[in-house]
Amino acid sequence: MLELRLEEVTKRFGEKIAVDQASCRMTEGVYGLLGANGAGKTTLMRLICALLTPQSGSVTFCGEPVLRLGAGYRRILGYLPQDFGYYPDFTAEKYLRYLAQLKALPASILETKLEEIWELTGLGEARKKKLKTFSGGMLRRLGLGQAILNDPRVLVLDEPTSGLDPKERIRFRNIISAMGRERIILLSTHIVQDVESVADEILLMKGGRLSAAGSPQQMLSLAIGKVWECPAEGTLAERLMAQYPISNIRHEEGRLKLRIVSGERPTQDSVLAAPNLEDAYLFWQTEHAGQMGETR
């Protein structure tokens, strides 16, 4: 069994604490790391990838500190940062072959691995095209391809669907879901829908702290009885939007209907609604609902 464990990991930059005593345990499966921009997600992922050294605490893989494992850890690690470097005049195939050399991938398996990546990412027909002609979605899929060249046991994806259109995001999520059975995949995002359908477990991060963990179903349970739909207009709508977290606004029969996340009934004519994961995340962010579970 694979195991990636964080024990009281803290990372500071000057006076700023970016990651504050983070602890969790991950085994095979897909983990969604949810948090607002600036919550510390990218710093945490760089610590997991041994690109940063914590001031205190430890990151271990199967019981061994990743900093001590060194090159051995990098051989089983795949990483897709928010912005990955590439050469615009390289073709997709030349780019992956170049990275395969840097990763010391044996020539005996390279051709088979490339074919697997073309099939998985859907980039086979574009393999001879220069990267400067690729769309944002194609580049993100290529980034995933380079991250899995070495068939990693730990795959870390930082905001992989950022900037993609809905169709590309769905495609990307399907790829990730298909890969999560035999490795540890950590997917960082601030877009709730990106983890709703693929994550086996969700880690919630705020202010540098991993404060809760649980399945999507456990997270949904946080918001049961706390999501309301309320017709409103004019000054009432303005007051409600100023007073409560609003997860959705729509027009219905000439009036506004607000979807309000609150532990109390916001108005007399508000009716309870079934929560979705976005509602639950908003409730946790704004009202600090009880923990879903331990983060270790």
PDB file of C-alpha atoms in Angstrom:
ATOM      1  CA  MET A   1       0.000   0.000   0.000  1.00  0.00           C
ATOM      2  CA  LEU A   2       1.208   3.499  -0.827  1.00  0.00           C
ATOM      3  CA  GLU A   3       1.227   6.098   1.936  1.00  0.00           C
ATOM      4  CA  LEU A   4       2.037   9.791   1.824  1.00  0.00           C
ATOM      5  CA  ARG A   5       1.994  11.419   5.256  1.00  0.00           C
ATOM      6  CA  LEU A   6       2.394  14.970   6.485  1.00  0.00           C
ATOM      7  CA  GLU A   7       3.186  15.480  10.164  1.00  0.00           C
ATOM      8  CA  GLU A   8       2.813  19.000  11.617  1.00  0.00           C
ATOM      9  CA  VAL A   9       4.366  20.609   8.517  1.00  0.00           C
ATOM     10  CA  THR A  10       5.005  24.352   8.818  1.00  0.00           C
ATOM     11  CA  LYS A  11       6.498  26.686   6.207  1.00  0.00           C
ATOM     12  CA  ARG A  12       7.178  30.399   6.692  1.00  0.00           C
ATOM     13  CA  PHE A  13       8.302  33.084   4.292  1.00  0.00           C
ATOM     14  CA  GLY A  14       9.679  35.816   6.508  1.00  0.00           C
ATOM     15  CA  GLU A  15       6.945  36.700   8.991  1.00  0.00           C
ATOM     16  CA  LYS A  16       4.204  35.073   6.901  1.00  0.00           C
ATOM     17  CA  ILE A  17       3.119  31.533   7.767  1.00  0.00           C
ATOM     18  CA  ALA A  18       2.135  29.950   4.443  1.00  0.00           C
ATOM     19  CA  VAL A  19       1.504  26.434   5.823  1.00  0.00           C
ATOM     20  CA  ASP A  20       0.685  26.045   9.495  1.00  0.00           C
ATOM     21  CA  GLN A  21       1.165  22.640  11.185  1.00  0.00           C
ATOM     22  CA  ALA A  22      -0.458  20.687   8.345  1.00  0.00           C
ATOM     23  CA  SER A  23      -1.061  16.997   8.982  1.00  0.00           C
ATOM     24  CA  CYS A  24      -2.778  14.402   6.791  1.00  0.00           C
ATOM     25  CA  ARG A  25      -2.429  10.848   5.511  1.00  0.00           C
ATOM     26  CA  MET A  26      -3.064   9.790   1.911  1.00  0.00           C
ATOM     27  CA  THR A  27      -3.181   6.352   0.314  1.00  0.00           C
ATOM     28  CA  GLU A  28      -4.203   5.271  -3.205  1.00  0.00           C
ATOM     29  CA  GLY A  29      -6.988   7.443  -4.608  1.00  0.00           C
ATOM     30  CA  VAL A  30      -7.844  10.996  -5.651  1.00  0.00           C
ATOM     31  CA  TYR A  31      -7.685  13.760  -3.051  1.00  0.00           C
ATOM     32  CA  GLY A  32      -9.151  17.184  -3.687  1.00  0.00           C
ATOM     33  CA  LEU A  33      -7.384  20.048  -1.923  1.00  0.00           C
ATOM     34  CA  LEU A  34      -9.917  22.884  -1.672  1.00  0.00           C
ATOM     35  CA  GLY A  35      -9.190  26.405  -0.575  1.00  0.00           C
ATOM     36  CA  ALA A  36      -9.439  29.993  -1.694  1.00  0.00           C
ATOM     37  CA  ASN A  37      -6.577  31.673  -3.542  1.00  0.00           C
ATOM     38  CA  GLY A  38      -3.878  32.407  -0.982  1.00  0.00           C
ATOM     39  CA  ALA A  39      -4.904  29.590   1.366  1.00  0.00           C
ATOM     40  CA  GLY A  40      -1.466  27.942   1.085  1.00  0.00           C
ATOM     41  CA  LYS A  41      -2.307  25.174  -1.395  1.00  0.00           C
ATOM     42  CA  THR A  42       0.608  25.766  -3.776  1.00  0.00           C
ATOM     43  CA  THR A  43       3.132  25.979  -0.937  1.00  0.00           C
ATOM     44  CA  LEU A  44       1.790  22.747   0.534  1.00  0.00           C
ATOM     45  CA  MET A  45       2.129  20.974  -2.817  1.00  0.00           C
ATOM     46  CA  ARG A  46       5.690  22.215  -3.265  1.00  0.00           C
ATOM     47  CA  LEU A  47       6.506  20.850   0.170  1.00  0.00           C
ATOM     48  CA  ILE A  48       5.027  17.491  -0.856  1.00  0.00           C
ATOM     49  CA  CYS A  49       7.135  17.570  -4.024  1.00  0.00           C
ATOM     50  CA  ALA A  50      10.280  18.355  -1.971  1.00  0.00           C
ATOM     51  CA  LEU A  51      10.736  21.631  -3.840  1.00  0.00           C
ATOM     52  CA  LEU A  52      10.562  23.462  -0.511  1.00  0.00           C
ATOM     53  CA  THR A  53      11.917  22.492   2.894  1.00  0.00           C
ATOM     54  CA  PRO A  54       9.633  22.966   5.918  1.00  0.00           C
ATOM     55  CA  GLN A  55      10.781  24.857   8.985  1.00  0.00           C
ATOM     56  CA  SER A  56       9.282  22.069  11.077  1.00  0.00           C
ATOM     57  CA  GLY A  57       7.424  18.821  10.616  1.00  0.00           C
ATOM     58  CA  SER A  58       7.968  16.134   7.996  1.00  0.00           C
ATOM     59  CA  VAL A  59       6.676  14.753   4.710  1.00  0.00           C
ATOM     60  CA  THR A  60       7.155  10.996   4.353  1.00  0.00           C
ATOM     61  CA  PHE A  61       6.467   8.470   1.604  1.00  0.00           C
ATOM     62  CA  CYS A  62       5.947   4.912   2.822  1.00  0.00           C
ATOM     63  CA  GLY A  63       7.614   5.835   6.100  1.00  0.00           C
ATOM     64  CA  GLU A  64      10.708   7.531   4.653  1.00  0.00           C
ATOM     65  CA  PRO A  65      11.250  11.331   4.648  1.00  0.00           C
ATOM     66  CA  VAL A  66      10.969  12.567   1.066  1.00  0.00           C
ATOM     67  CA  LEU A  67      14.006  14.849   1.503  1.00  0.00           C
ATOM     68  CA  ARG A  68      16.095  11.831   2.464  1.00  0.00           C
ATOM     69  CA  LEU A  69      14.767   9.752  -0.453  1.00  0.00           C
ATOM     70  CA  GLY A  70      16.047  12.410  -2.881  1.00  0.00           C
ATOM     71  CA  ALA A  71      16.250  11.165  -6.464  1.00  0.00           C
ATOM     72  CA  GLY A  72      14.439   7.972  -5.516  1.00  0.00           C
ATOM     73  CA  TYR A  73      11.380  10.033  -4.586  1.00  0.00           C
ATOM     74  CA  ARG A  74      11.568  12.151  -7.737  1.00  0.00           C
ATOM     75  CA  ARG A  75      11.497   8.976  -9.820  1.00  0.00           C
ATOM     76  CA  ILE A  76       8.049   8.067  -8.460  1.00  0.00           C
ATOM     77  CA  LEU A  77       6.724  11.654  -8.417  1.00  0.00           C
ATOM     78  CA  GLY A  78       4.751  13.512 -11.087  1.00  0.00           C
ATOM     79  CA  TYR A  79       4.056  17.242 -10.776  1.00  0.00           C
ATOM     80  CA  LEU A  80       1.968  19.640 -12.830  1.00  0.00           C
ATOM     81  CA  PRO A  81       2.452  23.193 -11.500  1.00  0.00           C
ATOM     82  CA  GLN A  82       0.077  26.029 -12.316  1.00  0.00           C
ATOM     83  CA  ASP A  83       2.516  27.278 -14.950  1.00  0.00           C
ATOM     84  CA  PHE A  84       4.875  24.727 -16.473  1.00  0.00           C
ATOM     85  CA  GLY A  85       7.690  25.624 -18.795  1.00  0.00           C
ATOM     86  CA  TYR A  86       7.798  24.591 -22.447  1.00  0.00           C
ATOM     87  CA  TYR A  87       9.532  25.560 -25.666  1.00  0.00           C
ATOM     88  CA  PRO A  88       7.008  27.127 -28.089  1.00  0.00           C
ATOM     89  CA  ASP A  89       8.862  25.917 -31.198  1.00  0.00           C
ATOM     90  CA  PHE A  90       9.020  22.313 -30.001  1.00  0.00           C
ATOM     91  CA  THR A  91       6.402  19.894 -31.235  1.00  0.00           C
ATOM     92  CA  ALA A  92       4.474  18.001 -28.581  1.00  0.00           C
ATOM     93  CA  GLU A  93       6.393  14.834 -29.406  1.00  0.00           C
ATOM     94  CA  LYS A  94       9.794  16.537 -29.300  1.00  0.00           C
ATOM     95  CA  TYR A  95       8.890  18.122 -25.967  1.00  0.00           C
ATOM     96  CA  LEU A  96       7.945  14.810 -24.343  1.00  0.00           C
ATOM     97  CA  ARG A  97      10.989  13.028 -25.770  1.00  0.00           C
ATOM     98  CA  TYR A  98      13.191  15.800 -24.387  1.00  0.00           C
ATOM     99  CA  LEU A  99      11.631  15.487 -20.922  1.00  0.00           C
ATOM    100  CA  ALA A 100      11.919  11.703 -21.092  1.00  0.00           C
ATOM    101  CA  GLN A 101      15.676  12.122 -21.451  1.00  0.00           C
ATOM    102  CA  LEU A 102      15.798  14.515 -18.486  1.00  0.00           C
ATOM    103  CA  LYS A 103      13.857  11.988 -16.419  1.00  0.00           C
ATOM    104  CA  ALA A 104      16.178   9.170 -17.576  1.00  0.00           C
ATOM    105  CA  LEU A 105      13.244   7.160 -18.902  1.00  0.00           C
ATOM    106  CA  PRO A 106      14.558   3.891 -20.389  1.00  0.00           C
ATOM    107  CA  ALA A 107      14.472   3.887 -24.195  1.00  0.00           C
ATOM    108  CA  SER A 108      12.964   0.392 -24.113  1.00  0.00           C
ATOM    109  CA  ILE A 109       9.677   1.698 -22.717  1.00  0.00           C
ATOM    110  CA  LEU A 110       9.571   5.214 -24.188  1.00  0.00           C
ATOM    111  CA  GLU A 111       7.576   4.425 -27.339  1.00  0.00           C
ATOM    112  CA  THR A 112       4.946   2.479 -25.409  1.00  0.00           C
ATOM    113  CA  LYS A 113       4.701   5.247 -22.833  1.00  0.00           C
ATOM    114  CA  LEU A 114       4.269   7.933 -25.481  1.00  0.00           C
ATOM    115  CA  GLU A 115       1.448   5.996 -27.117  1.00  0.00           C
ATOM    116  CA  GLU A 116      -0.268   5.677 -23.736  1.00  0.00           C
ATOM    117  CA  ILE A 117      -0.008   9.423 -23.219  1.00  0.00           C
ATOM    118  CA  TRP A 118      -1.364  10.246 -26.687  1.00  0.00           C
ATOM    119  CA  GLU A 119      -4.343   8.004 -26.044  1.00  0.00           C
ATOM    120  CA  LEU A 120      -4.970   9.297 -22.531  1.00  0.00           C
ATOM    121  CA  THR A 121      -4.687  12.989 -23.400  1.00  0.00           C
ATOM    122  CA  GLY A 122      -6.226  12.839 -26.872  1.00  0.00           C
ATOM    123  CA  LEU A 123      -3.238  14.662 -28.362  1.00  0.00           C
ATOM    124  CA  GLY A 124      -2.133  11.970 -30.810  1.00  0.00           C
ATOM    125  CA  GLU A 125      -3.211  13.880 -33.902  1.00  0.00           C
ATOM    126  CA  ALA A 126      -1.429  17.007 -32.642  1.00  0.00           C
ATOM    127  CA  ARG A 127       1.861  15.342 -31.716  1.00  0.00           C
ATOM    128  CA  LYS A 128       3.698  16.899 -34.698  1.00  0.00           C
ATOM    129  CA  LYS A 129       2.309  20.402 -34.120  1.00  0.00           C
ATOM    130  CA  LYS A 130       4.354  23.139 -32.485  1.00  0.00           C
ATOM    131  CA  LEU A 131       3.361  24.034 -28.963  1.00  0.00           C
ATOM    132  CA  LYS A 132       2.878  27.705 -29.844  1.00  0.00           C
ATOM    133  CA  THR A 133      -0.182  26.611 -31.845  1.00  0.00           C
ATOM    134  CA  PHE A 134      -1.767  24.752 -28.887  1.00  0.00           C
ATOM    135  CA  SER A 135      -4.838  26.027 -27.081  1.00  0.00           C
ATOM    136  CA  GLY A 136      -4.815  26.424 -23.302  1.00  0.00           C
ATOM    137  CA  GLY A 137      -6.652  23.143 -22.886  1.00  0.00           C
ATOM    138  CA  MET A 138      -4.195  21.283 -25.098  1.00  0.00           C
ATOM    139  CA  LEU A 139      -1.261  22.694 -23.135  1.00  0.00           C
ATOM    140  CA  ARG A 140      -2.789  21.591 -19.829  1.00  0.00           C
ATOM    141  CA  ARG A 141      -3.273  18.080 -21.225  1.00  0.00           C
ATOM    142  CA  LEU A 142       0.336  18.108 -22.428  1.00  0.00           C
ATOM    143  CA  GLY A 143       1.368  19.229 -18.946  1.00  0.00           C
ATOM    144  CA  LEU A 144      -0.423  16.217 -17.525  1.00  0.00           C
ATOM    145  CA  GLY A 145       1.373  14.050 -20.087  1.00  0.00           C
ATOM    146  CA  GLN A 146       4.794  15.227 -18.926  1.00  0.00           C
ATOM    147  CA  ALA A 147       3.762  14.672 -15.302  1.00  0.00           C
ATOM    148  CA  ILE A 148       2.947  11.006 -15.920  1.00  0.00           C
ATOM    149  CA  LEU A 149       5.851  10.167 -18.247  1.00  0.00           C
ATOM    150  CA  ASN A 150       7.594   8.253 -15.468  1.00  0.00           C
ATOM    151  CA  ASP A 151       4.398   6.427 -14.396  1.00  0.00           C
ATOM    152  CA  PRO A 152       4.436   8.164 -10.976  1.00  0.00           C
ATOM    153  CA  ARG A 153       3.090   6.630  -7.784  1.00  0.00           C
ATOM    154  CA  VAL A 154       2.411  10.154  -6.457  1.00  0.00           C
ATOM    155  CA  LEU A 155       0.841  12.678  -8.834  1.00  0.00           C
ATOM    156  CA  VAL A 156       0.466  16.307  -7.719  1.00  0.00           C
ATOM    157  CA  LEU A 157      -1.698  18.630  -9.831  1.00  0.00           C
ATOM    158  CA  ASP A 158      -1.832  22.334  -8.956  1.00  0.00           C
ATOM    159  CA  GLU A 159      -4.936  24.084 -10.350  1.00  0.00           C
ATOM    160  CA  PRO A 160      -4.885  21.818 -13.454  1.00  0.00           C
ATOM    161  CA  THR A 161      -8.165  23.125 -14.915  1.00  0.00           C
ATOM    162  CA  SER A 162      -7.538  26.832 -14.331  1.00  0.00           C
ATOM    163  CA  GLY A 163      -8.528  28.827 -17.394  1.00  0.00           C
ATOM    164  CA  LEU A 164     -10.106  25.907 -19.247  1.00  0.00           C
ATOM    165  CA  ASP A 165     -13.541  26.006 -20.830  1.00  0.00           C
ATOM    166  CA  PRO A 166     -16.241  23.670 -19.421  1.00  0.00           C
ATOM    167  CA  LYS A 167     -15.681  20.980 -22.067  1.00  0.00           C
ATOM    168  CA  GLU A 168     -11.932  20.843 -21.422  1.00  0.00           C
ATOM    169  CA  ARG A 169     -12.491  20.795 -17.664  1.00  0.00           C
ATOM    170  CA  ILE A 170     -14.797  17.787 -17.954  1.00  0.00           C
ATOM    171  CA  ARG A 171     -12.290  16.001 -20.167  1.00  0.00           C
ATOM    172  CA  PHE A 172      -9.487  16.720 -17.720  1.00  0.00           C
ATOM    173  CA  ARG A 173     -11.526  15.471 -14.760  1.00  0.00           C
ATOM    174  CA  ASN A 174     -12.293  12.241 -16.603  1.00  0.00           C
ATOM    175  CA  ILE A 175      -8.591  11.664 -17.250  1.00  0.00           C
ATOM    176  CA  ILE A 176      -7.739  12.211 -13.598  1.00  0.00           C
ATOM    177  CA  SER A 177     -10.515   9.899 -12.429  1.00  0.00           C
ATOM    178  CA  ALA A 178      -9.252   7.105 -14.684  1.00  0.00           C
ATOM    179  CA  MET A 179      -5.750   7.316 -13.205  1.00  0.00           C
ATOM    180  CA  GLY A 180      -6.606   7.329  -9.505  1.00  0.00           C
ATOM    181  CA  ARG A 181      -6.890   3.625  -8.783  1.00  0.00           C
ATOM    182  CA  GLU A 182      -3.226   2.710  -8.458  1.00  0.00           C
ATOM    183  CA  ARG A 183      -1.574   5.926  -7.289  1.00  0.00           C
ATOM    184  CA  ILE A 184      -1.984   8.851  -4.939  1.00  0.00           C
ATOM    185  CA  ILE A 185      -3.345  11.875  -6.788  1.00  0.00           C
ATOM    186  CA  LEU A 186      -3.564  15.248  -5.069  1.00  0.00           C
ATOM    187  CA  LEU A 187      -5.601  17.783  -7.008  1.00  0.00           C
ATOM    188  CA  SER A 188      -5.479  21.375  -5.803  1.00  0.00           C
ATOM    189  CA  THR A 189      -8.210  23.795  -6.849  1.00  0.00           C
ATOM    190  CA  HIS A 190     -10.513  26.578  -5.731  1.00  0.00           C
ATOM    191  CA  ILE A 191     -13.205  25.307  -8.153  1.00  0.00           C
ATOM    192  CA  VAL A 192     -15.492  22.981  -6.212  1.00  0.00           C
ATOM    193  CA  GLN A 193     -16.962  21.270  -9.276  1.00  0.00           C
ATOM    194  CA  ASP A 194     -13.504  20.016 -10.259  1.00  0.00           C
ATOM    195  CA  VAL A 195     -13.332  17.704  -7.249  1.00  0.00           C
ATOM    196  CA  GLU A 196     -17.022  16.914  -6.794  1.00  0.00           C
ATOM    197  CA  SER A 197     -17.092  14.053  -9.289  1.00  0.00           C
ATOM    198  CA  VAL A 198     -13.538  12.668  -8.974  1.00  0.00           C
ATOM    199  CA  ALA A 199     -12.277  13.034  -5.395  1.00  0.00           C
ATOM    200  CA  ASP A 200     -12.422  10.114  -2.992  1.00  0.00           C
ATOM    201  CA  GLU A 201     -11.605  12.512  -0.185  1.00  0.00           C
ATOM    202  CA  ILE A 202     -11.587  16.284   0.184  1.00  0.00           C
ATOM    203  CA  LEU A 203      -9.057  18.257   2.219  1.00  0.00           C
ATOM    204  CA  LEU A 204     -10.115  21.751   3.240  1.00  0.00           C
ATOM    205  CA  MET A 205      -7.459  24.426   3.632  1.00  0.00           C
ATOM    206  CA  LYS A 206      -7.800  27.942   4.964  1.00  0.00           C
ATOM    207  CA  GLY A 207      -5.207  30.375   6.255  1.00  0.00           C
ATOM    208  CA  GLY A 208      -2.425  27.842   5.795  1.00  0.00           C
ATOM    209  CA  ARG A 209      -4.152  25.174   7.880  1.00  0.00           C
ATOM    210  CA  LEU A 210      -5.610  21.831   6.845  1.00  0.00           C
ATOM    211  CA  SER A 211      -8.691  22.045   9.009  1.00  0.00           C
ATOM    212  CA  ALA A 212     -10.947  19.217   7.854  1.00  0.00           C
ATOM    213  CA  ALA A 213     -11.035  16.115   5.696  1.00  0.00           C
ATOM    214  CA  GLY A 214     -13.723  13.758   4.517  1.00  0.00           C
ATOM    215  CA  SER A 215     -15.601  12.285   1.599  1.00  0.00           C
ATOM    216  CA  PRO A 216     -17.762  14.473  -0.658  1.00  0.00           C
ATOM    217  CA  GLN A 217     -20.797  12.958   1.094  1.00  0.00           C
ATOM    218  CA  GLN A 218     -19.445  13.986   4.499  1.00  0.00           C
ATOM    219  CA  MET A 219     -18.828  17.477   3.221  1.00  0.00           C
ATOM    220  CA  LEU A 220     -22.375  17.680   1.877  1.00  0.00           C
ATOM    221  CA  SER A 221     -23.695  16.747   5.299  1.00  0.00           C
ATOM    222  CA  LEU A 222     -22.289  20.010   6.656  1.00  0.00           C
ATOM    223  CA  ALA A 223     -24.884  22.003   4.728  1.00  0.00           C
ATOM    224  CA  ILE A 224     -28.015  19.909   5.318  1.00  0.00           C
ATOM    225  CA  GLY A 225     -30.702  22.244   6.634  1.00  0.00           C
ATOM    226  CA  LYS A 226     -28.588  25.307   5.888  1.00  0.00           C
ATOM    227  CA  VAL A 227     -29.376  26.087   2.242  1.00  0.00           C
ATOM    228  CA  TRP A 228     -32.398  28.263   1.437  1.00  0.00           C
ATOM    229  CA  GLU A 229     -34.080  29.551  -1.692  1.00  0.00           C
ATOM    230  CA  CYS A 230     -35.664  32.938  -1.254  1.00  0.00           C
ATOM    231  CA  PRO A 231     -37.558  35.210  -3.679  1.00  0.00           C
ATOM    232  CA  ALA A 232     -36.471  38.813  -3.271  1.00  0.00           C
ATOM    233  CA  GLU A 233     -36.215  42.099  -5.085  1.00  0.00           C
ATOM    234  CA  GLY A 234     -35.170  45.697  -4.567  1.00  0.00           C
ATOM    235  CA  THR A 235     -33.893  46.669  -1.140  1.00  0.00           C
ATOM    236  CA  LEU A 236     -34.704  43.235   0.321  1.00  0.00           C
ATOM    237  CA  ALA A 237     -32.430  41.535  -2.201  1.00  0.00           C
ATOM    238  CA  GLU A 238     -29.672  44.056  -1.491  1.00  0.00           C
ATOM    239  CA  ARG A 239     -29.990  43.519   2.271  1.00  0.00           C
ATOM    240  CA  LEU A 240     -29.906  39.738   1.967  1.00  0.00           C
ATOM    241  CA  MET A 241     -26.880  39.800  -0.329  1.00  0.00           C
ATOM    242  CA  ALA A 242     -25.063  42.026   2.145  1.00  0.00           C
ATOM    243  CA  GLN A 243     -26.012  39.892   5.150  1.00  0.00           C
ATOM    244  CA  TYR A 244     -25.675  36.283   3.924  1.00  0.00           C
ATOM    245  CA  PRO A 245     -23.407  34.164   1.710  1.00  0.00           C
ATOM    246  CA  ILE A 246     -25.135  33.748  -1.674  1.00  0.00           C
ATOM    247  CA  SER A 247     -24.283  30.653  -3.701  1.00  0.00           C
ATOM    248  CA  ASN A 248     -26.552  31.445  -6.651  1.00  0.00           C
ATOM    249  CA  ILE A 249     -28.758  34.197  -8.066  1.00  0.00           C
ATOM    250  CA  ARG A 250     -31.274  33.623 -10.836  1.00  0.00           C
ATOM    251  CA  HIS A 251     -34.274  35.320 -12.374  1.00  0.00           C
ATOM    252  CA  GLU A 252     -37.572  33.470 -12.090  1.00  0.00           C
ATOM    253  CA  GLU A 253     -40.909  34.852 -13.252  1.00  0.00           C
ATOM    254  CA  GLY A 254     -39.591  38.386 -13.267  1.00  0.00           C
ATOM    255  CA  ARG A 255     -38.160  38.198  -9.741  1.00  0.00           C
ATOM    256  CA  LEU A 256     -34.794  37.398  -8.277  1.00  0.00           C
ATOM    257  CA  LYS A 257     -34.421  34.111  -6.462  1.00  0.00           C
ATOM    258  CA  LEU A 258     -31.464  33.913  -4.111  1.00  0.00           C
ATOM    259  CA  ARG A 259     -29.787  30.715  -2.951  1.00  0.00           C
ATOM    260  CA  ILE A 260     -28.639  31.548   0.564  1.00  0.00           C
ATOM    261  CA  VAL A 261     -26.290  29.541   2.770  1.00  0.00           C
ATOM    262  CA  SER A 262     -27.173  30.136   6.407  1.00  0.00           C
ATOM    263  CA  GLY A 263     -27.737  28.313   9.661  1.00  0.00           C
ATOM    264  CA  GLU A 264     -30.922  30.334  10.158  1.00  0.00           C
ATOM    265  CA  ARG A 265     -33.983  30.975   7.976  1.00  0.00           C
ATOM    266  CA  PRO A 266     -33.199  34.287   6.253  1.00  0.00           C
ATOM    267  CA  THR A 267     -36.834  35.317   5.557  1.00  0.00           C
ATOM    268  CA  GLN A 268     -40.314  34.010   6.321  1.00  0.00           C
ATOM    269  CA  ASP A 269     -40.869  32.774   2.759  1.00  0.00           C
ATOM    270  CA  SER A 270     -37.463  31.073   2.419  1.00  0.00           C
ATOM    271  CA  VAL A 271     -37.668  27.335   1.755  1.00  0.00           C
ATOM    272  CA  LEU A 272     -35.019  24.701   2.392  1.00  0.00           C
ATOM    273  CA  ALA A 273     -33.136  23.345  -0.628  1.00  0.00           C
ATOM    274  CA  ALA A 274     -30.992  20.257  -1.094  1.00  0.00           C
ATOM    275  CA  PRO A 275     -27.334  21.312  -0.744  1.00  0.00           C
ATOM    276  CA  ASN A 276     -24.660  20.740  -3.344  1.00  0.00           C
ATOM    277  CA  LEU A 277     -20.927  20.608  -2.697  1.00  0.00           C
ATOM    278  CA  GLU A 278     -20.471  24.271  -3.537  1.00  0.00           C
ATOM    279  CA  ASP A 279     -23.069  25.197  -0.903  1.00  0.00           C
ATOM    280  CA  ALA A 280     -21.260  23.048   1.675  1.00  0.00           C
ATOM    281  CA  TYR A 281     -17.894  24.591   0.826  1.00  0.00           C
ATOM    282  CA  LEU A 282     -19.332  28.105   1.107  1.00  0.00           C
ATOM    283  CA  PHE A 283     -20.906  27.259   4.487  1.00  0.00           C
ATOM    284  CA  TRP A 284     -17.595  25.887   5.774  1.00  0.00           C
ATOM    285  CA  GLN A 285     -15.684  28.928   4.510  1.00  0.00           C
ATOM    286  CA  THR A 286     -18.017  31.509   6.009  1.00  0.00           C
ATOM    287  CA  GLU A 287     -19.389  29.894   9.162  1.00  0.00           C
ATOM    288  CA  HIS A 288     -16.651  27.431  10.122  1.00  0.00           C
ATOM    289  CA  ALA A 289     -18.930  24.445  10.401  1.00  0.00           C
ATOM    290  CA  GLY A 290     -17.804  21.469  12.439  1.00  0.00           C
ATOM    291  CA  GLN A 291     -15.032  19.326  11.104  1.00  0.00           C
ATOM    292  CA  MET A 292     -15.831  16.538   8.693  1.00  0.00           C
ATOM    293  CA  GLY A 293     -13.112  14.391  10.158  1.00  0.00           C
ATOM    294  CA  GLU A 294      -9.518  14.214  11.221  1.00  0.00           C
ATOM    295  CA  THR A 295      -6.908  15.330   8.711  1.00  0.00           C
ATOM    296  CA  ARG A 296      -4.639  12.404   9.458  1.00  0.00           C
TER     297      ARG A 296
END
